[in-house]
Amino acid sequence: MAHVDPTTVRWLASPEGHESLHGLPEYREADAVGLASRLRAGGHSAERVAALLTQKRLQARAQEKFGEFADGMLFTPDGLEQASRLEVAATHAGRYAKASLATVHDLGCGIGSDAMAMSALGVTVHGVDADPLTAAIADVNLRPWPDSRARTGVAEDFEAPLDPLHSRTGVWLDPARRTPGVTDRSGRTRRVFRLDEISPSWDFVLSVARDVPATGAKLSPSLPHDIPPLGTEAQWTSWQGTVLECTVWWGPLVTEAGRSARVLRKGAPPVEVDQRSCEDDPAAALSLADTGRWLYEADRAVTRAGLIGTVTGAVSGMELEAGLGYVTSDDAVDLGHARRYEVLEAMPFSVKGLRGWLRERGVTGLTVKKRGIRLDEDQLRKQLKIGRGAGDGDSATVVLTRVGGEQAVFVVEAS
């Protein structure tokens, strides 16, 4: 966020800055230069003009994550990218509120999305962030809750209370998973995926959890299953089918020890599954002959959590191939953590065979889903002679995957 510092953030939060920001029209890239000229002519400095336009642009982007609340928040590009979306932050906050905690130390609070959700549920939050600009923005975002504040600081300086259970104190950690330094054209820094590259370190997270039983830590969705300590709960969370995070919970924040998955979808209630309802060793199909009338596509949070057995058990089915997230069955069951398709055709995968099948049936519009097969979709469409447009014929959905180690294609219809 060029030309912006904590002083400019304080101005944005002032009555003058607030009025200037909210008086701007909806952000459009084509209008930015003209709008900047008008703001300069109105007496605003170059730094404040840059800040106003940046915030307006980021608020427009933030609508998808925060809805109407985005208009009352301030952002940085990295902060917006890393912030827990509204529905996920509410999930985090619910654990702390349910545990009747009075105070939570948010170590690495970012722009404050989780702190805001906790504060809204009556928990006082003390947030710290190592970046002064981010901390200043978080403090502005927490204005509706005067008891909750954010300041500049590092997680490693945290001192646990002598009796955290008696004082009803908890800790929330969201270790940075981006490297400081050079940013891309959008102002975002490079993402890291290795556990030993996060900041604060995993060892520090474990030390905090030893001192404060009510601790939660937001980590990468690629977290290996053998990392969370015994007695914790590791929960993989998805939104609209995309896995966003794995959060590890300790002590009173644990609902069920072990692995769990939480599936969030727009307009639908949350769905949670865990190891209690999971088959330990789901059967796998040996060939296409083993496949049934229905194909279930497990939500990716379920697959990442290693809980495909919650699907096979619920539908009396078997995996097409271990780890891919597809289950076949002759039973039709409505599940909140897996999508059901009716299988219209199942056959070994070959471009020639699939092209012939589609041509015979006049299919000109195609949706391609794939897991376990590496291919370029655009190249496949060229070979099938079907573009991304619907065309003037019928449409079909094909699932390209593996069964018993062999490539297969399923023509399916959502039920």
Coordinates of C-alpha atoms in Angstrom, one line a residue:
M1 CA 0.0 0.0 0.0
A2 CA 2.3 2.8 -1.3
H3 CA 2.5 6.1 0.5
V4 CA 0.5 4.9 3.5
D5 CA 1.7 4.8 7.1
P6 CA 0.1 4.6 10.5
T7 CA -0.3 8.4 10.5
T8 CA -2.3 8.2 7.3
V9 CA -4.4 5.4 8.7
R10 CA -5.3 7.6 11.7
W11 CA -6.4 10.3 9.3
L12 CA -8.6 7.8 7.4
A13 CA -10.2 6.9 10.7
S14 CA -10.8 10.6 11.6
P15 CA -14.1 12.3 10.8
E16 CA -12.5 14.1 7.9
G17 CA -10.9 10.9 6.5
H18 CA -14.0 8.9 7.1
E19 CA -16.2 11.4 5.3
S20 CA -13.7 11.7 2.4
L21 CA -13.6 7.9 2.0
H22 CA -17.3 7.3 2.2
G23 CA -18.0 10.2 -0.1
L24 CA -16.2 8.5 -3.0
P25 CA -18.1 6.7 -5.7
E26 CA -17.8 2.9 -6.3
Y27 CA -14.2 2.1 -7.4
R28 CA -13.6 1.7 -11.1
E29 CA -10.1 1.4 -12.5
A30 CA -11.0 3.5 -15.6
D31 CA -12.1 6.4 -13.4
A32 CA -9.1 6.3 -11.0
V33 CA -6.9 8.9 -12.7
G34 CA -9.7 11.4 -13.0
L35 CA -10.9 10.9 -9.5
A36 CA -7.3 11.4 -8.2
S37 CA -7.1 14.7 -10.0
R38 CA -10.4 15.9 -8.5
L39 CA -9.2 14.9 -5.0
R40 CA -5.9 16.8 -5.5
A41 CA -7.8 19.8 -6.7
G42 CA -10.0 19.6 -3.6
G43 CA -6.9 20.0 -1.4
H44 CA -5.9 16.5 -0.5
S45 CA -2.2 15.6 -0.5
A46 CA -0.8 12.9 -2.8
E47 CA -0.4 10.6 0.1
R48 CA -4.0 10.9 1.2
V49 CA -5.3 10.6 -2.4
A50 CA -3.3 7.3 -2.8
A51 CA -4.7 6.1 0.5
L52 CA -8.3 6.9 -0.3
L53 CA -8.1 5.2 -3.7
T54 CA -6.3 2.2 -2.4
Q55 CA -8.9 1.7 0.4
K56 CA -11.8 2.2 -2.0
R57 CA -10.3 -0.5 -4.3
L58 CA -9.7 -2.9 -1.5
Q59 CA -13.1 -2.4 0.0
A60 CA -14.6 -3.3 -3.4
R61 CA -12.5 -6.5 -3.4
A62 CA -13.4 -7.2 0.2
Q63 CA -17.2 -7.4 -0.5
E64 CA -16.8 -11.1 -1.4
K65 CA -15.3 -11.9 2.0
F66 CA -17.0 -9.4 4.3
G67 CA -20.2 -8.3 2.5
E68 CA -21.6 -5.0 3.8
F69 CA -19.1 -4.9 6.6
A70 CA -16.3 -4.2 4.1
D71 CA -17.4 -0.6 3.7
G72 CA -16.6 0.1 7.4
M73 CA -13.2 -1.6 7.4
L74 CA -9.7 -0.6 6.3
F75 CA -7.3 -3.1 4.5
T76 CA -3.9 -3.9 3.2
P77 CA -3.5 -6.1 0.2
D78 CA -1.8 -8.9 2.2
G79 CA -4.2 -8.4 5.1
L80 CA -7.2 -8.8 2.9
E81 CA -5.7 -11.9 1.3
Q82 CA -4.9 -13.6 4.6
A83 CA -7.9 -12.5 6.6
S84 CA -10.5 -15.1 7.7
R85 CA -13.6 -14.5 5.7
L86 CA -16.7 -13.5 7.8
E87 CA -18.2 -17.0 8.0
V88 CA -14.9 -18.6 9.0
A89 CA -14.1 -15.9 11.5
A90 CA -17.5 -16.5 13.1
T91 CA -16.6 -20.2 13.4
H92 CA -13.3 -19.4 15.2
A93 CA -15.0 -16.9 17.5
G94 CA -17.8 -19.3 18.4
R95 CA -15.3 -21.7 20.0
Y96 CA -13.9 -19.0 22.3
A97 CA -17.4 -17.7 23.2
K98 CA -18.6 -21.3 23.9
A99 CA -15.7 -21.8 26.2
S100 CA -16.8 -18.7 28.2
L101 CA -13.5 -17.0 27.8
A102 CA -13.3 -13.3 28.9
T103 CA -10.1 -12.3 27.1
V104 CA -8.3 -13.6 24.0
H105 CA -4.8 -12.6 23.0
D106 CA -4.7 -12.5 19.2
L107 CA -1.0 -12.9 18.4
G108 CA -0.6 -11.9 14.8
C109 CA -4.0 -10.3 14.4
G110 CA -3.6 -9.1 10.8
I111 CA -6.3 -6.6 9.9
G112 CA -8.4 -7.9 12.8
S113 CA -11.1 -10.0 11.2
D114 CA -11.0 -12.7 13.8
A115 CA -10.7 -10.2 16.6
M116 CA -13.8 -8.4 15.3
A117 CA -15.8 -11.7 15.3
M118 CA -14.7 -12.5 18.8
S119 CA -15.5 -9.0 20.1
A120 CA -18.9 -9.2 18.5
L121 CA -19.6 -12.3 20.7
G122 CA -18.6 -10.4 23.9
V123 CA -14.9 -11.5 24.1
T124 CA -12.3 -8.8 24.8
V125 CA -9.4 -9.1 22.4
H126 CA -5.8 -7.9 22.8
G127 CA -4.3 -8.0 19.3
V128 CA -0.7 -7.6 18.3
D129 CA 0.9 -7.5 14.9
A130 CA 4.5 -7.0 14.0
D131 CA 3.7 -4.6 11.1
P132 CA 2.9 -1.1 12.5
L133 CA 0.6 -0.4 9.5
T134 CA -1.4 -3.6 9.9
A135 CA -1.7 -3.1 13.6
A136 CA -3.0 0.4 13.1
I137 CA -5.6 -0.8 10.6
A138 CA -6.7 -3.6 13.0
D139 CA -7.1 -1.1 15.8
V140 CA -9.4 1.0 13.5
N141 CA -11.4 -2.0 12.5
L142 CA -12.0 -2.7 16.2
R143 CA -13.4 0.7 17.0
P144 CA -17.0 -0.6 17.5
W145 CA -15.7 -2.5 20.5
P146 CA -13.8 -0.1 22.8
D147 CA -12.4 -2.8 25.1
S148 CA -10.7 -4.6 22.2
R149 CA -7.5 -3.1 20.9
A150 CA -4.6 -3.8 18.6
R151 CA -1.1 -2.6 18.8
T152 CA 2.3 -3.1 17.3
G153 CA 4.2 -6.0 18.8
V154 CA 5.5 -9.5 18.2
A155 CA 3.9 -12.7 19.3
E156 CA 7.1 -13.9 20.9
D157 CA 6.8 -11.2 23.6
F158 CA 3.5 -12.7 24.9
E159 CA 3.6 -13.5 28.6
A160 CA 1.0 -16.0 29.7
P161 CA -1.0 -15.2 32.9
L162 CA -0.2 -17.3 35.9
D163 CA -3.6 -19.0 36.0
P164 CA -5.2 -18.7 32.5
L165 CA -8.1 -21.0 33.4
H166 CA -9.1 -18.9 36.4
S167 CA -8.7 -15.7 34.4
R168 CA -10.7 -17.2 31.5
T169 CA -7.9 -16.3 29.1
G170 CA -7.3 -17.8 25.6
V171 CA -4.9 -17.3 22.7
W172 CA -5.4 -17.2 19.0
L173 CA -2.5 -17.5 16.6
D174 CA -2.5 -16.9 12.9
P175 CA 1.2 -17.4 12.0
A176 CA 2.3 -15.5 8.9
R177 CA 2.5 -17.7 5.8
R178 CA 4.0 -15.1 3.5
T179 CA 7.6 -13.9 3.3
P180 CA 8.3 -10.2 4.0
G181 CA 10.0 -8.3 1.2
V182 CA 9.3 -7.9 -2.5
T183 CA 5.7 -7.7 -3.4
D184 CA 3.9 -8.6 -6.6
R185 CA 1.9 -6.1 -8.8
S186 CA -1.1 -6.3 -6.4
G187 CA 1.1 -5.5 -3.4
R188 CA 1.0 -9.0 -2.0
T189 CA 4.1 -10.9 -0.8
R190 CA 5.1 -14.5 -1.6
R191 CA 3.1 -17.3 0.1
V192 CA 5.0 -20.0 2.0
F193 CA 3.7 -23.6 2.5
R194 CA 6.3 -25.3 4.8
L195 CA 5.5 -25.5 8.5
D196 CA 9.1 -24.5 9.4
E197 CA 8.7 -21.2 7.5
I198 CA 5.7 -19.8 9.4
S199 CA 6.2 -16.9 11.8
P200 CA 5.9 -17.2 14.8
S201 CA 7.3 -20.8 14.6
W202 CA 5.4 -24.0 15.2
D203 CA 7.6 -24.6 18.3
F204 CA 6.4 -21.2 19.7
V205 CA 2.8 -22.2 19.0
L206 CA 3.3 -25.4 20.9
S207 CA 4.9 -23.5 23.8
V208 CA 1.9 -21.1 24.0
A209 CA -0.5 -24.0 24.0
R210 CA 1.4 -25.6 26.9
D211 CA 1.1 -22.4 28.9
V212 CA -2.5 -21.5 27.9
P213 CA -4.8 -24.5 27.5
A214 CA -7.4 -22.5 25.5
T215 CA -5.3 -22.0 22.4
G216 CA -6.1 -22.1 18.7
A217 CA -3.8 -21.8 15.7
K218 CA -4.8 -21.3 12.0
L219 CA -2.5 -23.2 9.7
S220 CA -2.2 -24.2 6.1
P221 CA -4.8 -26.7 4.7
S222 CA -1.8 -28.9 3.6
L223 CA -0.9 -29.6 7.3
P224 CA 0.1 -33.3 7.6
H225 CA -2.1 -35.4 9.7
D226 CA 0.7 -36.4 12.1
I227 CA 1.6 -32.9 13.1
P228 CA -1.2 -31.9 15.6
P229 CA -0.4 -33.2 19.1
L230 CA -2.4 -36.0 20.7
G231 CA -5.6 -34.6 22.4
T232 CA -6.0 -31.7 20.0
E233 CA -8.6 -31.2 17.3
A234 CA -7.4 -30.4 13.8
Q235 CA -10.2 -29.1 11.7
W236 CA -10.1 -28.5 7.9
T237 CA -12.5 -25.8 6.8
S238 CA -13.8 -25.2 3.3
W239 CA -15.9 -22.4 1.7
Q240 CA -17.8 -23.2 -1.5
G241 CA -15.7 -26.3 -2.0
T242 CA -12.2 -24.6 -1.6
V243 CA -10.2 -25.6 1.5
L244 CA -9.1 -22.5 3.3
E245 CA -7.3 -23.7 6.4
C246 CA -6.5 -26.3 9.0
T247 CA -7.1 -25.0 12.5
V248 CA -5.6 -26.8 15.5
W249 CA -7.5 -26.5 18.8
W250 CA -6.3 -27.2 22.3
G251 CA -7.9 -27.7 25.7
P252 CA -11.5 -26.4 26.3
L253 CA -11.7 -25.3 22.6
V254 CA -11.7 -28.9 21.5
T255 CA -15.1 -30.3 20.4
E256 CA -13.9 -33.8 19.5
A257 CA -10.2 -34.8 19.6
G258 CA -8.7 -36.0 16.3
R259 CA -9.5 -34.8 12.8
S260 CA -12.6 -33.0 11.7
A261 CA -13.9 -31.2 8.6
R262 CA -16.3 -28.2 8.5
V263 CA -18.0 -27.5 5.2
L264 CA -19.4 -24.0 4.7
R265 CA -21.6 -23.1 1.7
K266 CA -23.5 -20.0 0.8
G267 CA -27.1 -20.2 1.9
A268 CA -26.7 -23.6 3.7
P269 CA -26.0 -24.4 7.3
P270 CA -22.5 -25.5 8.3
V271 CA -21.8 -29.3 8.2
E272 CA -19.2 -30.9 10.4
V273 CA -17.9 -34.5 10.3
D274 CA -15.2 -36.1 12.4
Q275 CA -13.6 -39.5 13.1
R276 CA -16.5 -40.8 15.2
S277 CA -18.6 -41.4 12.0
C278 CA -15.7 -42.4 9.8
E279 CA -15.0 -45.9 8.5
D280 CA -11.4 -46.7 9.4
D281 CA -10.4 -48.5 6.1
P282 CA -12.9 -47.7 3.3
A283 CA -13.2 -50.3 0.5
A284 CA -11.9 -49.3 -2.9
A285 CA -13.2 -50.3 -6.3
L286 CA -11.0 -52.7 -8.3
S287 CA -12.4 -51.8 -11.7
L288 CA -15.3 -50.1 -13.5
A289 CA -17.4 -53.2 -12.9
D290 CA -17.5 -52.3 -9.2
T291 CA -19.1 -48.9 -9.8
G292 CA -22.7 -48.2 -9.0
R293 CA -25.5 -45.9 -10.1
W294 CA -24.4 -42.9 -8.0
L295 CA -21.1 -41.0 -7.8
Y296 CA -20.3 -38.9 -4.7
E297 CA -17.8 -36.1 -4.7
A298 CA -16.6 -35.5 -1.2
D299 CA -16.0 -31.9 -0.2
R300 CA -12.3 -31.2 -0.4
A301 CA -12.1 -30.4 3.3
V302 CA -13.3 -33.9 4.0
T303 CA -10.7 -35.3 1.7
R304 CA -7.9 -33.2 3.2
A305 CA -9.0 -34.3 6.7
G306 CA -8.7 -38.0 5.6
L307 CA -12.4 -38.5 6.4
I308 CA -13.6 -40.0 3.1
G309 CA -14.9 -42.9 5.3
T310 CA -17.7 -40.6 6.5
V311 CA -19.0 -40.7 3.0
T312 CA -18.4 -44.4 2.2
G313 CA -20.0 -45.3 5.5
A314 CA -23.1 -43.1 5.0
V315 CA -23.8 -44.4 1.5
S316 CA -22.6 -48.0 1.9
G317 CA -20.1 -47.3 -0.9
M318 CA -16.5 -47.6 -1.9
E319 CA -13.8 -45.2 -3.1
L320 CA -13.0 -45.1 -6.8
E321 CA -9.4 -44.9 -5.8
A322 CA -7.9 -44.1 -2.4
G323 CA -7.3 -40.4 -1.7
L324 CA -9.2 -38.9 -4.7
G325 CA -12.4 -38.1 -2.9
Y326 CA -14.9 -39.9 -5.2
V327 CA -17.2 -42.6 -3.8
T328 CA -19.4 -45.0 -5.8
S329 CA -22.6 -46.5 -4.5
D330 CA -26.0 -47.9 -5.5
D331 CA -27.7 -45.9 -2.7
A332 CA -29.0 -42.4 -3.1
V333 CA -28.3 -40.4 0.1
D334 CA -28.4 -36.6 0.6
L335 CA -25.2 -35.5 2.3
G336 CA -24.0 -32.1 3.3
H337 CA -20.4 -32.9 2.9
A338 CA -20.5 -34.6 -0.5
R339 CA -22.3 -33.9 -3.8
R340 CA -24.2 -36.6 -5.5
Y341 CA -24.3 -37.3 -9.2
E342 CA -26.2 -39.9 -11.2
V343 CA -23.9 -41.9 -13.4
L344 CA -25.1 -41.9 -17.0
E345 CA -22.1 -43.7 -18.5
A346 CA -18.8 -45.1 -17.1
M347 CA -16.0 -46.1 -19.4
P348 CA -12.2 -46.3 -19.7
F349 CA -10.8 -42.9 -20.6
S350 CA -9.6 -42.3 -24.1
V351 CA -10.0 -39.1 -26.1
K352 CA -11.2 -41.1 -29.1
G353 CA -13.8 -43.0 -27.1
L354 CA -15.1 -40.0 -25.3
R355 CA -15.2 -37.9 -28.5
G356 CA -17.3 -40.6 -30.2
W357 CA -19.7 -40.8 -27.3
L358 CA -20.3 -37.1 -27.2
R359 CA -20.7 -36.8 -31.0
E360 CA -23.2 -39.7 -31.1
R361 CA -25.4 -37.8 -28.6
G362 CA -25.0 -34.4 -30.1
V363 CA -23.3 -32.9 -27.0
T364 CA -21.8 -29.5 -27.7
G365 CA -21.5 -28.1 -24.2
L366 CA -19.2 -29.7 -21.7
T367 CA -18.3 -29.3 -18.0
V368 CA -15.0 -31.1 -17.1
K369 CA -14.2 -32.2 -13.6
K370 CA -11.0 -34.1 -12.9
R371 CA -9.1 -35.6 -10.0
G372 CA -6.2 -38.0 -10.2
I373 CA -5.6 -37.3 -13.9
R374 CA -3.1 -34.7 -15.1
L375 CA -4.1 -33.1 -18.4
D376 CA -4.6 -29.7 -20.0
E377 CA -8.3 -29.0 -20.2
D378 CA -7.9 -26.6 -23.2
Q379 CA -5.9 -29.2 -25.1
L380 CA -8.6 -31.9 -24.2
R381 CA -11.3 -29.7 -25.5
K382 CA -9.4 -29.2 -28.8
Q383 CA -9.1 -32.9 -29.1
L384 CA -12.8 -33.4 -28.3
K385 CA -13.7 -30.5 -30.7
I386 CA -15.8 -29.0 -27.9
G387 CA -15.1 -25.4 -26.8
R388 CA -16.1 -23.7 -23.6
G389 CA -19.3 -22.3 -25.1
A390 CA -22.5 -24.2 -24.8
G391 CA -23.0 -24.5 -28.5
D392 CA -26.4 -25.4 -30.0
G393 CA -26.7 -29.0 -28.8
D394 CA -26.9 -30.8 -25.4
S395 CA -24.6 -30.2 -22.5
A396 CA -22.9 -32.9 -20.4
T397 CA -20.7 -33.1 -17.3
V398 CA -17.7 -35.5 -17.3
V399 CA -15.6 -36.6 -14.4
L400 CA -12.1 -37.7 -15.3
T401 CA -10.5 -39.8 -12.6
R402 CA -9.0 -43.2 -11.8
V403 CA -10.6 -46.5 -10.8
G404 CA -8.4 -49.4 -9.7
G405 CA -5.3 -47.6 -11.0
E406 CA -6.7 -47.1 -14.5
Q407 CA -7.9 -43.8 -16.0
A408 CA -11.7 -43.6 -16.4
V409 CA -14.4 -41.2 -17.4
F410 CA -17.9 -40.8 -15.9
V411 CA -20.6 -38.9 -17.6
V412 CA -22.8 -37.7 -14.8
E413 CA -25.8 -35.5 -14.0
A414 CA -26.1 -33.6 -10.7
S415 CA -29.0 -34.9 -8.6

